CSV table of C-alpha atoms and ligand atoms in Angstrom, one decimal:
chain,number,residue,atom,x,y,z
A,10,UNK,CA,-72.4,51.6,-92.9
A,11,UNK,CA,-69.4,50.5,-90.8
A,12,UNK,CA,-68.4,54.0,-88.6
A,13,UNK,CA,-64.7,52.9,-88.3
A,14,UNK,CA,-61.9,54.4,-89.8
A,15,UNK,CA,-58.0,53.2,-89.8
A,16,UNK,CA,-55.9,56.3,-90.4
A,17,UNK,CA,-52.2,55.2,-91.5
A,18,UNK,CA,-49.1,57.7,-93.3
A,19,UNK,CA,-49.7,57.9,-96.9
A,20,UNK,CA,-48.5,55.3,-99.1
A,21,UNK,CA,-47.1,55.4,-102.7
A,22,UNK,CA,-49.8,53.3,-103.9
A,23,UNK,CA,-52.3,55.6,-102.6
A,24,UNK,CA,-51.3,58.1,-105.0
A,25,UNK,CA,-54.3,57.9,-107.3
A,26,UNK,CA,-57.0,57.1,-105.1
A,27,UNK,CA,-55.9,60.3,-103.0
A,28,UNK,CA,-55.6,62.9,-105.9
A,29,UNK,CA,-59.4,61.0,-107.5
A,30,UNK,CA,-60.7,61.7,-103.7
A,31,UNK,CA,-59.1,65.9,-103.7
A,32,UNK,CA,-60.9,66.4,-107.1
A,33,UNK,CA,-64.3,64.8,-106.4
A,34,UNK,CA,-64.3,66.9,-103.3
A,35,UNK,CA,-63.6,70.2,-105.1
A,36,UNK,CA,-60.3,71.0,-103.4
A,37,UNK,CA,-58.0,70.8,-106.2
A,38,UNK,CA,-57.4,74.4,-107.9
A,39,UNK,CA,-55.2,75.3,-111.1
A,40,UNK,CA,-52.7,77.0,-109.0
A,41,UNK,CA,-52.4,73.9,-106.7
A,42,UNK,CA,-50.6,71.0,-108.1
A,43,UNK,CA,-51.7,68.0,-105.9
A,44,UNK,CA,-48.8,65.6,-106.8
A,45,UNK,CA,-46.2,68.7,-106.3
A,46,UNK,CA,-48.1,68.6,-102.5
A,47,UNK,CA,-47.8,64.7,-101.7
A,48,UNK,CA,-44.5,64.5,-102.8
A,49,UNK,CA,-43.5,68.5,-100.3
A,50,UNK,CA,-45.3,66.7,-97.5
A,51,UNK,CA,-45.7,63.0,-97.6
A,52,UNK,CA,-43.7,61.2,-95.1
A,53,UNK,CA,-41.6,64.2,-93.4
A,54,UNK,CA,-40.4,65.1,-90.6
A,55,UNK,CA,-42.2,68.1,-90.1
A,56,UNK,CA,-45.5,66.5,-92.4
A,57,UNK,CA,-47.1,64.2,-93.5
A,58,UNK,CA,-50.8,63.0,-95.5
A,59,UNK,CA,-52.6,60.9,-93.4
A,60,UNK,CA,-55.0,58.7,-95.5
A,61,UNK,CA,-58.5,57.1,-93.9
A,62,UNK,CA,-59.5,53.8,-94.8
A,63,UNK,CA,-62.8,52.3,-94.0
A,64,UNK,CA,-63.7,48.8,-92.9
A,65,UNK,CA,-63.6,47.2,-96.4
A,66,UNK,CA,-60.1,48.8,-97.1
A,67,UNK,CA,-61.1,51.5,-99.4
A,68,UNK,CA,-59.1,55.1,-98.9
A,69,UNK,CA,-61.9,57.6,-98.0
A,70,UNK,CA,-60.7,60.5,-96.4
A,71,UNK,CA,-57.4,62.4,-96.3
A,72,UNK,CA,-55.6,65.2,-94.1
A,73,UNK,CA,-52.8,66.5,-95.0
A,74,UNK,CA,-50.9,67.6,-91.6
A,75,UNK,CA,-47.7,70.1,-91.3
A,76,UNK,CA,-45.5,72.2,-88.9
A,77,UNK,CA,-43.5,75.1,-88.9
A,78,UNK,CA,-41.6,74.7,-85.8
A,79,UNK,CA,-44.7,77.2,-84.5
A,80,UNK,CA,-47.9,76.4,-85.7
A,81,UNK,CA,-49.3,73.7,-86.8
A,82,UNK,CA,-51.7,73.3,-90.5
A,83,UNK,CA,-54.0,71.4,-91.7
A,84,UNK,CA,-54.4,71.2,-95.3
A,85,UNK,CA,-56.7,68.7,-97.5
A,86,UNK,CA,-59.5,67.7,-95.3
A,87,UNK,CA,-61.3,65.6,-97.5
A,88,UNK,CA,-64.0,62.5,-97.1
A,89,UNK,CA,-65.9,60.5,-100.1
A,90,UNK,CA,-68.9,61.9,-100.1
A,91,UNK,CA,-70.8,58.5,-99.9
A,92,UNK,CA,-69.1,58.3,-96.2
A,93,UNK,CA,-69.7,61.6,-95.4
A,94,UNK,CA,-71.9,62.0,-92.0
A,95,UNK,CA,-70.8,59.2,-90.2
A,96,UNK,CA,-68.0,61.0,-88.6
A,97,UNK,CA,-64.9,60.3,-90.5
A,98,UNK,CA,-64.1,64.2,-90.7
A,99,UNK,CA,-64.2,64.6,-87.4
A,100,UNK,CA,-61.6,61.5,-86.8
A,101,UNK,CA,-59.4,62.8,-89.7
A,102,UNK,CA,-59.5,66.3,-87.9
A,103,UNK,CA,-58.6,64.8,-84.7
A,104,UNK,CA,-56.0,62.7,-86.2
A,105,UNK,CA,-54.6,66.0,-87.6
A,106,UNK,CA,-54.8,67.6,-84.6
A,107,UNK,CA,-52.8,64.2,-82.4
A,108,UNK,CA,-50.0,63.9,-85.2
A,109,UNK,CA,-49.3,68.2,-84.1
A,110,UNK,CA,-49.8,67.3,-80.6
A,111,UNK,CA,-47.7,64.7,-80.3
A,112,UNK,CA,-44.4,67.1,-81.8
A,113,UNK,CA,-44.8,69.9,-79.3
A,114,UNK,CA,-47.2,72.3,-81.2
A,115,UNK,CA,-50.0,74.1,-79.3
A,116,UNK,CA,-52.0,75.4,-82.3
A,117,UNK,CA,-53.4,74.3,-85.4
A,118,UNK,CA,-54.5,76.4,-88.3
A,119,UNK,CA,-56.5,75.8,-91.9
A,120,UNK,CA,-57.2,78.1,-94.4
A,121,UNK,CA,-61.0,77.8,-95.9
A,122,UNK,CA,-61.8,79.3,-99.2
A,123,UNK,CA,-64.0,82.1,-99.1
A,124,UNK,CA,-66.4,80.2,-101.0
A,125,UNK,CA,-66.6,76.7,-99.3
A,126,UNK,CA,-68.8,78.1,-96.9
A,127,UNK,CA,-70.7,75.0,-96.2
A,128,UNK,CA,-67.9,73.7,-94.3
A,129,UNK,CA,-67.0,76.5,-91.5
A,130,UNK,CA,-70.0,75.4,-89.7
A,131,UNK,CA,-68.1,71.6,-90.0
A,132,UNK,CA,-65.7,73.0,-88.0
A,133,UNK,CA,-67.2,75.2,-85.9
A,134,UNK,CA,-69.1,71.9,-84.5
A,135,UNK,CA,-65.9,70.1,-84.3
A,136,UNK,CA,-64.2,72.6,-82.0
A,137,UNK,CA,-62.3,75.0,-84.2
A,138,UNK,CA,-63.1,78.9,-84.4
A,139,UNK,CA,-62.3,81.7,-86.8
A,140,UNK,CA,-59.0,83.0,-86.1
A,141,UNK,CA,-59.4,86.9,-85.5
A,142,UNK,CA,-56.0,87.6,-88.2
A,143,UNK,CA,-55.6,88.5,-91.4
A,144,UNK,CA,-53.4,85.7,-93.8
A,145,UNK,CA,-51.0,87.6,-95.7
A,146,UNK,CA,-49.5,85.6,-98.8
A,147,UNK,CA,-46.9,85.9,-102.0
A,148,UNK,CA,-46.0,83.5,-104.3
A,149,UNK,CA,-42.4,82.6,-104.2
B,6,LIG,C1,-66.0,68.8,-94.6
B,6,LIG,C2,-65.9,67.3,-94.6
B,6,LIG,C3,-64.5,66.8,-94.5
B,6,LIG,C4,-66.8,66.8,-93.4
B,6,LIG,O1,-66.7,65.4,-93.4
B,6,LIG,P1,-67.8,64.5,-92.7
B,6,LIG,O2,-67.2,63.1,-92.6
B,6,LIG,O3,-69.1,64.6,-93.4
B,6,LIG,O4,-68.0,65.1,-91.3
B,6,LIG,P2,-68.4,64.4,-89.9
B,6,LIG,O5,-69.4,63.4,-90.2
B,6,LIG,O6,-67.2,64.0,-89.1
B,6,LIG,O7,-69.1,65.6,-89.2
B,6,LIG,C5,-68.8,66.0,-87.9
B,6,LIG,C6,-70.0,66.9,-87.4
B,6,LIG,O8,-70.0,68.1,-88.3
B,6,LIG,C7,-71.3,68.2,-88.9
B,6,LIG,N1,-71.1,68.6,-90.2
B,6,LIG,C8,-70.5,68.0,-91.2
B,6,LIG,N2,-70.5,68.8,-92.4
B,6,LIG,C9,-71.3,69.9,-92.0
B,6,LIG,C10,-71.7,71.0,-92.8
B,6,LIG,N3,-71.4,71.2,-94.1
B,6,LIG,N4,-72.4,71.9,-92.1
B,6,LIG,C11,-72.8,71.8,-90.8
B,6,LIG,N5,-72.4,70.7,-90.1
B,6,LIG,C12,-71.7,69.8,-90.7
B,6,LIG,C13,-71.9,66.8,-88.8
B,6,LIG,O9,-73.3,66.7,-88.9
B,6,LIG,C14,-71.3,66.3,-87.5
B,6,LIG,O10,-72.1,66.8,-86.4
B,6,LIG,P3,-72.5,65.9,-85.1
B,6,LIG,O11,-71.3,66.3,-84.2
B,6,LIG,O12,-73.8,66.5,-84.7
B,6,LIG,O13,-72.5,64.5,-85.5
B,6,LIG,C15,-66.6,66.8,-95.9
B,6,LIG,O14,-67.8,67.4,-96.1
B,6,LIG,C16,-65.7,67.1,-97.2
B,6,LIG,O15,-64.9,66.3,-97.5
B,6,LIG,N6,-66.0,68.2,-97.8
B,6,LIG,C17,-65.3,68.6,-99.1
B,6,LIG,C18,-63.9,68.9,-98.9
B,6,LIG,C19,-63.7,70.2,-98.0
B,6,LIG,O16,-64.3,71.2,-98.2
B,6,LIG,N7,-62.7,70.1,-97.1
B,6,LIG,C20,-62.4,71.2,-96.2
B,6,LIG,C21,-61.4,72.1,-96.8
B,6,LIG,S1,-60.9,73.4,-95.7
Protein backbone atom coordinates (compact mmCIF):
# COMPACT_ATOMS: atom_id res chain seq x y z
CA UNK A 1 0.00 0.00 0.00
CA UNK A 2 0.91 3.55 -0.95
CA UNK A 3 2.49 5.19 2.67
CA UNK A 4 1.45 8.72 1.69
CA UNK A 5 -1.03 10.69 3.30
CA UNK A 6 -2.43 14.37 2.19
CA UNK A 7 -3.79 16.04 5.39
CA UNK A 8 -6.16 19.04 4.44
CA UNK A 9 -8.99 21.17 6.90
CA UNK A 10 -12.15 19.29 6.93
CA UNK A 11 -14.61 19.70 4.36
CA UNK A 12 -18.52 19.73 4.31
CA UNK A 13 -18.51 16.90 2.09
CA UNK A 14 -16.48 14.86 4.38
CA UNK A 15 -19.10 14.80 6.80
CA UNK A 16 -20.17 11.17 6.41
CA UNK A 17 -17.12 9.50 5.52
CA UNK A 18 -15.62 11.16 8.88
CA UNK A 19 -18.52 10.28 11.37
CA UNK A 20 -18.50 6.25 9.31
CA UNK A 21 -14.56 6.37 10.09
CA UNK A 22 -15.21 7.64 14.33
CA UNK A 23 -17.79 4.75 14.62
CA UNK A 24 -15.76 1.87 12.93
CA UNK A 25 -12.96 2.98 15.15
CA UNK A 26 -14.93 2.75 18.39
CA UNK A 27 -14.58 6.39 19.40
CA UNK A 28 -18.07 7.55 19.21
CA UNK A 29 -19.92 7.26 22.76
CA UNK A 30 -23.79 8.09 23.55
CA UNK A 31 -22.79 11.07 25.46
CA UNK A 32 -20.70 12.38 22.45
CA UNK A 33 -22.51 13.67 19.60
CA UNK A 34 -20.07 13.66 16.59
CA UNK A 35 -21.91 16.08 14.32
CA UNK A 36 -22.45 18.54 17.57
CA UNK A 37 -18.18 18.20 17.51
CA UNK A 38 -17.52 18.96 13.69
CA UNK A 39 -19.67 21.62 13.53
CA UNK A 40 -17.83 23.27 17.68
CA UNK A 41 -14.58 22.69 15.95
CA UNK A 42 -14.43 22.54 12.23
CA UNK A 43 -12.81 25.34 10.59
CA UNK A 44 -12.02 27.75 13.70
CA UNK A 45 -9.93 29.86 14.78
CA UNK A 46 -8.86 28.25 17.72
CA UNK A 47 -9.75 24.35 15.89
CA UNK A 48 -10.11 22.60 13.53
CA UNK A 49 -10.64 18.54 12.09
CA UNK A 50 -7.88 17.74 9.97
CA UNK A 51 -8.94 14.80 7.58
CA UNK A 52 -6.17 12.21 5.96
CA UNK A 53 -6.50 11.13 2.53
CA UNK A 54 -4.57 8.44 0.97
CA UNK A 55 -3.11 8.25 -2.45
CA UNK A 56 -6.42 7.12 -4.23
CA UNK A 57 -8.31 10.04 -2.56
CA UNK A 58 -10.16 8.07 0.00
CA UNK A 59 -10.56 9.93 3.69
CA UNK A 60 -8.72 7.52 6.12
CA UNK A 61 -7.77 9.16 9.17
CA UNK A 62 -8.90 12.11 11.14
CA UNK A 63 -7.59 14.46 14.18
CA UNK A 64 -9.49 16.68 15.53
CA UNK A 65 -6.98 19.60 16.83
CA UNK A 66 -7.98 22.54 19.49
CA UNK A 67 -6.60 25.36 21.74
CA UNK A 68 -7.42 27.16 24.69
CA UNK A 69 -5.20 30.01 24.52
CA UNK A 70 -2.89 27.51 26.93
CA UNK A 71 -2.82 24.12 25.98
CA UNK A 72 -3.32 22.52 23.18
CA UNK A 73 -5.85 19.04 22.54
CA UNK A 74 -6.08 16.48 20.52
CA UNK A 75 -9.26 14.84 20.16
CA UNK A 76 -10.41 12.00 17.49
CA UNK A 77 -7.28 10.26 16.39
CA UNK A 78 -8.66 7.88 14.15
CA UNK A 79 -7.22 5.67 10.95
CA UNK A 80 -9.23 2.97 8.82
CA UNK A 81 -8.20 0.03 10.13
CA UNK A 82 -7.21 -1.39 6.67
CA UNK A 83 -4.36 1.51 6.63
CA UNK A 84 -3.48 1.06 9.93
CA UNK A 85 0.47 0.31 10.41
CA UNK A 86 1.73 2.09 7.71
CA UNK A 87 2.25 5.16 9.64
CA UNK A 88 -0.70 7.35 9.07
CA UNK A 89 -1.31 7.87 12.98
CA UNK A 90 1.88 8.96 13.44
CA UNK A 91 1.54 11.72 10.46
CA UNK A 92 -2.02 12.65 11.77
CA UNK A 93 -0.42 13.06 15.32
CA UNK A 94 2.27 15.16 13.99
CA UNK A 95 0.01 17.18 11.90
CA UNK A 96 -1.96 17.72 15.27
CA UNK A 97 0.91 18.60 16.90
CA UNK A 98 2.29 21.34 13.73
CA UNK A 99 -1.29 22.96 13.45
CA UNK A 100 -0.63 23.82 17.79
CA UNK A 101 2.81 24.74 17.02
CA UNK A 102 2.40 26.88 14.50
CA UNK A 103 -0.27 29.26 16.91
CA UNK A 104 2.14 29.67 19.84
CA UNK A 105 1.17 26.64 22.09
CA UNK A 106 3.95 24.66 23.78
CA UNK A 107 1.86 21.59 24.91
CA UNK A 108 -0.47 19.21 23.63
CA UNK A 109 -2.86 17.04 25.60
CA UNK A 110 -5.46 13.94 24.79
CA UNK A 111 -7.56 12.24 26.97
CA UNK A 112 -7.51 8.11 26.44
CA UNK A 113 -10.38 6.08 27.74
CA UNK A 114 -9.48 3.95 30.45
CA UNK A 115 -10.37 1.20 28.41
CA UNK A 116 -8.67 1.76 25.03
CA UNK A 117 -5.63 0.53 26.43
CA UNK A 118 -4.14 -0.86 23.23
CA UNK A 119 -3.43 2.54 22.16
CA UNK A 120 -1.18 4.29 25.07
CA UNK A 121 1.56 2.23 23.95
CA UNK A 122 0.72 4.01 20.21
CA UNK A 123 1.66 6.93 21.80
CA UNK A 124 4.09 6.23 23.97
CA UNK A 125 6.12 5.09 20.71
CA UNK A 126 5.17 8.25 18.99
CA UNK A 127 6.69 10.59 21.69
CA UNK A 128 3.87 11.42 24.09
CA UNK A 129 3.88 10.36 27.92
CA UNK A 130 1.31 10.09 30.60
CA UNK A 131 0.68 13.33 32.13
CA UNK A 132 1.32 12.96 36.01
CA UNK A 133 -2.47 15.14 36.69
CA UNK A 134 -5.58 14.23 37.53
CA UNK A 135 -8.54 15.64 34.76
CA UNK A 136 -11.26 17.02 36.67
CA UNK A 137 -14.64 17.41 34.58
CA UNK A 138 -18.57 18.59 34.81
CA UNK A 139 -21.04 18.73 32.37
CA UNK A 140 -22.21 22.12 31.63
C1 LIG B 1 -4.27 4.49 17.36
C2 LIG B 1 -4.28 4.56 15.84
C3 LIG B 1 -4.66 5.97 15.39
C4 LIG B 1 -2.86 4.22 15.32
O1 LIG B 1 -2.86 4.38 13.92
P1 LIG B 1 -1.78 3.66 12.99
O2 LIG B 1 -1.85 4.32 11.65
O3 LIG B 1 -1.94 2.19 13.02
O4 LIG B 1 -0.40 4.03 13.72
P2 LIG B 1 1.05 4.14 13.03
O5 LIG B 1 1.15 3.15 11.92
O6 LIG B 1 1.33 5.56 12.71
O7 LIG B 1 1.96 3.66 14.25
C5 LIG B 1 3.06 4.42 14.72
C6 LIG B 1 3.90 3.50 15.60
O8 LIG B 1 3.10 3.06 16.71
C7 LIG B 1 3.00 1.63 16.69
N1 LIG B 1 1.67 1.26 17.12
C8 LIG B 1 0.49 1.56 16.50
N2 LIG B 1 -0.55 1.06 17.21
C9 LIG B 1 0.00 0.43 18.27
C10 LIG B 1 -0.55 -0.30 19.37
N3 LIG B 1 -1.88 -0.47 19.51
N4 LIG B 1 0.30 -0.81 20.29
C11 LIG B 1 1.64 -0.65 20.17
N5 LIG B 1 2.22 0.05 19.14
C12 LIG B 1 1.40 0.57 18.22
C13 LIG B 1 3.28 1.22 15.27
O9 LIG B 1 3.75 -0.10 15.21
C14 LIG B 1 4.34 2.23 14.86
O10 LIG B 1 5.58 1.85 15.39
P3 LIG B 1 6.98 2.06 14.58
O11 LIG B 1 7.44 3.43 14.99
O12 LIG B 1 7.85 0.98 15.09
O13 LIG B 1 6.70 1.96 13.13
C15 LIG B 1 -5.26 3.52 15.23
O14 LIG B 1 -4.97 2.26 15.78
C16 LIG B 1 -6.72 3.83 15.52
O15 LIG B 1 -7.37 4.55 14.76
N6 LIG B 1 -7.26 3.29 16.63
C17 LIG B 1 -8.69 3.44 16.96
C18 LIG B 1 -9.05 4.84 17.36
C19 LIG B 1 -8.36 5.26 18.64
O16 LIG B 1 -8.32 4.54 19.63
N7 LIG B 1 -7.82 6.51 18.62
C20 LIG B 1 -7.16 7.11 19.76
C21 LIG B 1 -8.15 7.78 20.68
S1 LIG B 1 -7.31 8.49 22.10
Amino acid sequence: MDGTLSIRPFDEGDRGLVKALWIGCGLVVPYNDPDADIDLAAGRENSDVLVGCAADGSLVATAMVGHDGHRGWLYYVAVNPAHRDTGFGRIMVRAGEDWLRARGIRKAQLLVRETNTAVRAFYERIGWAESPRTVMERWL
